[in-house]
XYZ file of C-alpha atoms in Angstrom:
336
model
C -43.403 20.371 10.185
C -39.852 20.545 10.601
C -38.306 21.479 7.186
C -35.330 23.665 6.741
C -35.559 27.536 5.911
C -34.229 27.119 2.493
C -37.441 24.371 2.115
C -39.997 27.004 3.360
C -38.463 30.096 1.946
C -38.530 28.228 -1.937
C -42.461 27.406 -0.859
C -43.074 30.763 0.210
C -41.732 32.150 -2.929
C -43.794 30.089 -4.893
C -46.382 31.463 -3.208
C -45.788 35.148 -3.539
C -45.045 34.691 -6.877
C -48.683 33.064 -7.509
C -49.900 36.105 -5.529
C -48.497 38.461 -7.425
C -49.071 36.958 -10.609
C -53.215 36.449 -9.432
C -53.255 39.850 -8.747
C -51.675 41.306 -11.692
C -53.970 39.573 -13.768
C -56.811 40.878 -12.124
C -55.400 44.001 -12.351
C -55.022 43.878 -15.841
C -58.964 42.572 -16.371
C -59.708 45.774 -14.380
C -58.107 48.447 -16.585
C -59.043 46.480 -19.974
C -63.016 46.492 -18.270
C -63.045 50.326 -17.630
C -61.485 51.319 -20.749
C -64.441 49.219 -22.311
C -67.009 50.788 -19.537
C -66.200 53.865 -18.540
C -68.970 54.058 -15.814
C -67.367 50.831 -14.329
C -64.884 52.652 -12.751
C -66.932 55.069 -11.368
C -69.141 52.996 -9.926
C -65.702 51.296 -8.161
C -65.167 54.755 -6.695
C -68.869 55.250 -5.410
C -69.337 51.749 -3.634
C -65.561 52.556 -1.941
C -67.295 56.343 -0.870
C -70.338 54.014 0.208
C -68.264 51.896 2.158
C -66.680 54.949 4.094
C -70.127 56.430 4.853
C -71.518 53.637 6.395
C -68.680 53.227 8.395
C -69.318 56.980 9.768
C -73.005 56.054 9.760
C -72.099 52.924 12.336
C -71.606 55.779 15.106
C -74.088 58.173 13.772
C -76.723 58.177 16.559
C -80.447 58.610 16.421
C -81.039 57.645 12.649
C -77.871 55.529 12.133
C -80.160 52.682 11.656
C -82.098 54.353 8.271
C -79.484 55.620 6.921
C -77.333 52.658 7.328
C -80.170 50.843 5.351
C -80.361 53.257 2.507
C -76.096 53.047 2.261
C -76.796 49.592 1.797
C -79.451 50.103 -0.594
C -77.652 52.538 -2.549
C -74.687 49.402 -2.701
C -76.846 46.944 -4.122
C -78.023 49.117 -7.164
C -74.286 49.761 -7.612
C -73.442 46.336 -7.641
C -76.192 44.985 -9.839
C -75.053 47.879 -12.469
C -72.023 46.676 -12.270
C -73.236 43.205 -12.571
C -74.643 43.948 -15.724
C -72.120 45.966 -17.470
C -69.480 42.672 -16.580
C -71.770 40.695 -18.571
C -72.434 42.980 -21.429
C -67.916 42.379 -21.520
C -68.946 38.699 -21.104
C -67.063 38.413 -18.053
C -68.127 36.443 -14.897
C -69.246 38.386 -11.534
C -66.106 37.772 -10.135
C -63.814 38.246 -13.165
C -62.650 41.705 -11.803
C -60.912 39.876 -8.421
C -57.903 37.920 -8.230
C -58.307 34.021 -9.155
C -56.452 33.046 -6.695
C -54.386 29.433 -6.697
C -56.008 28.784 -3.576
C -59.195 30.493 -2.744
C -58.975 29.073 1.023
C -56.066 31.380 1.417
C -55.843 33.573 -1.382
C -52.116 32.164 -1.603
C -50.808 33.680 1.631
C -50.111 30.380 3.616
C -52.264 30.566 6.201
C -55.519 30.705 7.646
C -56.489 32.484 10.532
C -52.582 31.929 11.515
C -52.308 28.343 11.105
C -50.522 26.437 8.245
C -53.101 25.879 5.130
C -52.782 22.692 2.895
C -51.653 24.862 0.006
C -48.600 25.385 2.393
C -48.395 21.796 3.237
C -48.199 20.476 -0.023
C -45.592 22.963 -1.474
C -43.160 21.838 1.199
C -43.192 18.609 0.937
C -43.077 19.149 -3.033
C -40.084 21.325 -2.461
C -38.541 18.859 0.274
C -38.905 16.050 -2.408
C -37.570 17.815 -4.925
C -34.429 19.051 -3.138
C -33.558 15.075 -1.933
C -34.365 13.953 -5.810
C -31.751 16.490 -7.150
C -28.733 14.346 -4.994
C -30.032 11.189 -5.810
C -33.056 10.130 -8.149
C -35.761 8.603 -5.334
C -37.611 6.865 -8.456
C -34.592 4.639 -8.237
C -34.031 4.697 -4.264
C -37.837 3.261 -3.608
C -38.088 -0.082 -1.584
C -39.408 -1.593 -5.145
C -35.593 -1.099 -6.356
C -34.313 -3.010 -3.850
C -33.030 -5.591 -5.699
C -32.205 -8.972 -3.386
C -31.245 -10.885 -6.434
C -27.783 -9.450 -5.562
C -27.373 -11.343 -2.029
C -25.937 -14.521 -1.835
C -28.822 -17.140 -0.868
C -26.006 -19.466 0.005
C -25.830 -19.240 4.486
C -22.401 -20.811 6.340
C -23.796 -22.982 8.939
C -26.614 -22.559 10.674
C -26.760 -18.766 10.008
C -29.056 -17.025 7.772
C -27.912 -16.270 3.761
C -27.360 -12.814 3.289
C -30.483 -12.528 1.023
C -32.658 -14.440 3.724
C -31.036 -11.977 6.348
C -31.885 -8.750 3.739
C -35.667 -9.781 3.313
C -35.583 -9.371 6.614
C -34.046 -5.780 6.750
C -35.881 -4.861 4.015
C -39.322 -5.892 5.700
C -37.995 -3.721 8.417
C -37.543 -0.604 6.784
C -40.563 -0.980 4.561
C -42.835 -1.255 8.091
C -40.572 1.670 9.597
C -41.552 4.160 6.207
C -45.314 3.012 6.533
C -46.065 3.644 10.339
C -43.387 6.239 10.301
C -44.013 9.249 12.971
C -42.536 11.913 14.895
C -42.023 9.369 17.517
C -40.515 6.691 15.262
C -37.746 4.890 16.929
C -34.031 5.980 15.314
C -31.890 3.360 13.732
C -28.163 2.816 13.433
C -27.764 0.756 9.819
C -24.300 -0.808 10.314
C -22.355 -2.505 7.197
C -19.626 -2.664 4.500
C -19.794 -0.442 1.981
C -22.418 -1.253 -0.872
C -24.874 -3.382 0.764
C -28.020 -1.021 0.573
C -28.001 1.378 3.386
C -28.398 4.140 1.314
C -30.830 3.177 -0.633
C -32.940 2.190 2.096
C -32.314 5.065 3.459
C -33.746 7.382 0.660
C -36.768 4.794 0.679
C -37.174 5.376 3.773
C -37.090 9.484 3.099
C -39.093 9.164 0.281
C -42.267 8.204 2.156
C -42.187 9.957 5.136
C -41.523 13.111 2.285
C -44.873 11.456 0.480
C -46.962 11.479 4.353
C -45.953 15.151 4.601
C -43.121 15.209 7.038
C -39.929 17.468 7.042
C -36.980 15.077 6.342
C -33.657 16.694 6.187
C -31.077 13.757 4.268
C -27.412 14.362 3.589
C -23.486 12.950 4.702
C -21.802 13.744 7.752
C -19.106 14.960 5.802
C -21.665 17.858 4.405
C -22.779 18.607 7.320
C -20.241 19.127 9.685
C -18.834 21.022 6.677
C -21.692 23.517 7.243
C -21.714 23.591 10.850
C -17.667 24.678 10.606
C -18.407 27.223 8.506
C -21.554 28.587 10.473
C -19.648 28.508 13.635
C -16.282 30.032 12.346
C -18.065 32.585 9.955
C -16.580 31.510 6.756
C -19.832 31.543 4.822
C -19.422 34.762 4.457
C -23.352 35.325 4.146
C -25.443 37.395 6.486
C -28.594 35.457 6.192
C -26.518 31.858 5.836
C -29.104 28.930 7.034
C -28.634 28.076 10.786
C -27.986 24.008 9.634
C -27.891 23.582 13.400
C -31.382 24.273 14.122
C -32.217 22.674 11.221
C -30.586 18.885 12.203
C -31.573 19.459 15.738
C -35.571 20.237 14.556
C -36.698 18.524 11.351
C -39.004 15.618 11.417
C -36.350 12.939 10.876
C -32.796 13.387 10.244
C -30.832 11.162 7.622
C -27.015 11.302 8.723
C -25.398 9.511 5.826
C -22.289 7.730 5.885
C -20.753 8.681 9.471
C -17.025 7.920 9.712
C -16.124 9.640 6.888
C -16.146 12.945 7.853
C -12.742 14.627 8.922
C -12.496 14.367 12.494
C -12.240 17.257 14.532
C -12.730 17.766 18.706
C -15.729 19.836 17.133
C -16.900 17.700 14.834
C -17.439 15.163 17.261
C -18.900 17.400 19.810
C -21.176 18.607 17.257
C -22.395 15.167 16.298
C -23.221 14.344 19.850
C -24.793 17.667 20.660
C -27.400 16.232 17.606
C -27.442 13.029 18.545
C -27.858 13.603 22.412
C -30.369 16.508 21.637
C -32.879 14.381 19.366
C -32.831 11.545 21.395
C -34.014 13.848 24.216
C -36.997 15.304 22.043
C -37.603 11.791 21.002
C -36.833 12.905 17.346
C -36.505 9.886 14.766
C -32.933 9.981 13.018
C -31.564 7.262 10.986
C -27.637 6.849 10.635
C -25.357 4.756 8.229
C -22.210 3.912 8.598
C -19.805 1.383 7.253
C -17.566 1.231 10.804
C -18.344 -1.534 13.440
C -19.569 -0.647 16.790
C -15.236 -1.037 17.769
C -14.586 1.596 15.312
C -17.355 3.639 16.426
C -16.044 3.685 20.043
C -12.399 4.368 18.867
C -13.302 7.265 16.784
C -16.127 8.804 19.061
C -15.829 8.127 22.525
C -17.795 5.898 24.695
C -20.119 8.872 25.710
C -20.952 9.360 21.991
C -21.512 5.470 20.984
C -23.639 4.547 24.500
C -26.160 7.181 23.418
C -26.600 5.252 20.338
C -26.389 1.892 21.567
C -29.170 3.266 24.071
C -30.975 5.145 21.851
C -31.079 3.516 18.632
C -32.009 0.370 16.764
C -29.238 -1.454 15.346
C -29.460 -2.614 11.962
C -27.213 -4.832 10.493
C -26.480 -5.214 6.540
C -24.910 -8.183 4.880
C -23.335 -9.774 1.701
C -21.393 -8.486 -0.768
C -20.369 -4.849 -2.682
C -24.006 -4.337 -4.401
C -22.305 -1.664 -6.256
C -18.929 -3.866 -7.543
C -22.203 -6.865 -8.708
C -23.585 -4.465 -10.447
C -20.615 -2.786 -12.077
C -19.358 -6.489 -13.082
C -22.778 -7.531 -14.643
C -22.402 -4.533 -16.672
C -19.062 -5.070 -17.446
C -20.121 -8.876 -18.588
C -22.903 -7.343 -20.382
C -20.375 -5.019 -22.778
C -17.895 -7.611 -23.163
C -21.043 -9.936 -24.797
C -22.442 -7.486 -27.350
């Protein structure tokens, strides 16, 4: 899964932490059970001498097989002693070994080098988290899109701006549920206000929830990052390559293009992602409030054909959502 470092180091962490804390406790039900049972710990320190000898006794020769039997012998009656002190303490057989979060793994990660669902689940739980803390995704589902604030008045024979939003909402809605790392990338194009991020964070939100690495954010943060990565003004020796992670996560959210400074390097930047992921077939969904005329002036025609190649285009209509809303409160004050 493609989620950025500071998304796998905060799941690691939690990880080592329940480690640690696993094996301090068993620790501690260790010392408490020898105080109690003195012979406990020496019977610890025999088995561990036991477990040495029949190592030895594994290249031993003529005999290795008999005495390799009475080793084992001699372990049993150790651990049935020690069987029987743990429940004169009341404690279960296993009581003296870490209780592990996740037995599968014993809360390393991974099993037999490949990513266990311990792992899996932290990330996206850290992922989500992250994306909630710049915007609350309870309020950015597809549930919350409220149409009631498009027109349902069309000029001519064109669509109304809610009939025309049903539609983009329908869209996106089928996009988040059949969402993959082969999903097709989209360009959502409109005036400020009209939805595109919210349906962009919908969108987020449930490729977070089917366990995929989604990376959301502005331009304007972004190629912030990038400037300082590149020109070393971080200041940080292990500062997060953001590079690698736009040009690798499971889908990309680029919010709000065009309102980033503009810079030669910003804009080479922007096409090294854009041309990169559309070569890996990477899903990455853009928003922007300038027309495809404004696109070409600001970027360049190489920049803009890649995404009129590469990307579906998405249009968004009707009014300011935001202003509606801000009104209807407004209307709302002014009547209590």
């Amino acid at each position: 899964m493609g989620y950025s470092r500071e998304v796998y180091d905060a799941a690691m962490a939690e990880l080592n932490r329940r480690r640690t804390r696993a094996e301090g406790e068993a620790q501690e039900r260790r010392a408490a059970f020898y105080a109690l049972f003195p012979r406990a710990r020496e019977i610890q320190g025999e088995l561990a001498h036991l477990a040495a000898g029949t190592a030895k006794a594994v290249f031993g020769g003529n005999g290795a097989a008999q005495a390799m039997e009475r080793l084992r012998d001699k372990s049993l009656a150790l651990q049935k002693e020690r069987e029987s002190l743990l429940q004169q303490a009341g404690l279960e057989k296993d009581a003296l070994k870490p209780a592990y979060t996740c037995g599968k793994c014993q809360d390393t990660g991974f099993i037999d080098g490949r990513m266990c669902n311990c792992l899996k689940g932290l990330l996206r739980q850290e992922a989500y988290r992250r994306l909630n803390e710049m915007t609350p995704l309870t309020l950015s589902g597809f549930e919350q899109f409220d149409l009631r604030y498009y027109s349902d008045r069309g000029e001519g024979d064109q669509l109304s701006p809610r009939a025309h939003m049903e539609q983009v909402l329908a869209f996106c809605r089928q996009y988040a549920e059949k969402f993959s790392l082969h999903s097709e990338s989209l360009l959502f194009q409109g005036r400020t206000g009209l939805g595109k991020t919210h349906l962009s964070l919908a969108i987020a939100r449930e490729a977070i929830q089917k366990g995929y690495g989604v990376v959301y954010g502005s331009v304007q943060n972004f190629v912030t990052a990038l400037e300082k990565e590149r020109f070393g003004r971080d200041g940080g020796e292990d500062r997060q390559d953001t590079n690698q992670m736009l040009l690798h996560c499971d889908l990309l959210i680029l919010d709000d293009l065009g309102t980033e400074f503009s810079t030669a390097f910003v804009t080479t930047a922007l096409y090294n992602i854009i041309n990169t992921r559309l070569m890996a077939e990477k899903p990455t969904v853009i928003s922007t409030n300038l027309s495809m005329k404004e696109l070409l002036d600001r970027y360049g025609e190489r920049m803009v054909s890649r995404m009129i190649g590469g990307y579906q285009r998405i249009l968004f209509a009707g009014r300011d959502v935001r202003q509606l809303k801000n009104m209807e409160r407004e209307r709302s004050r002014e009547g209590l």
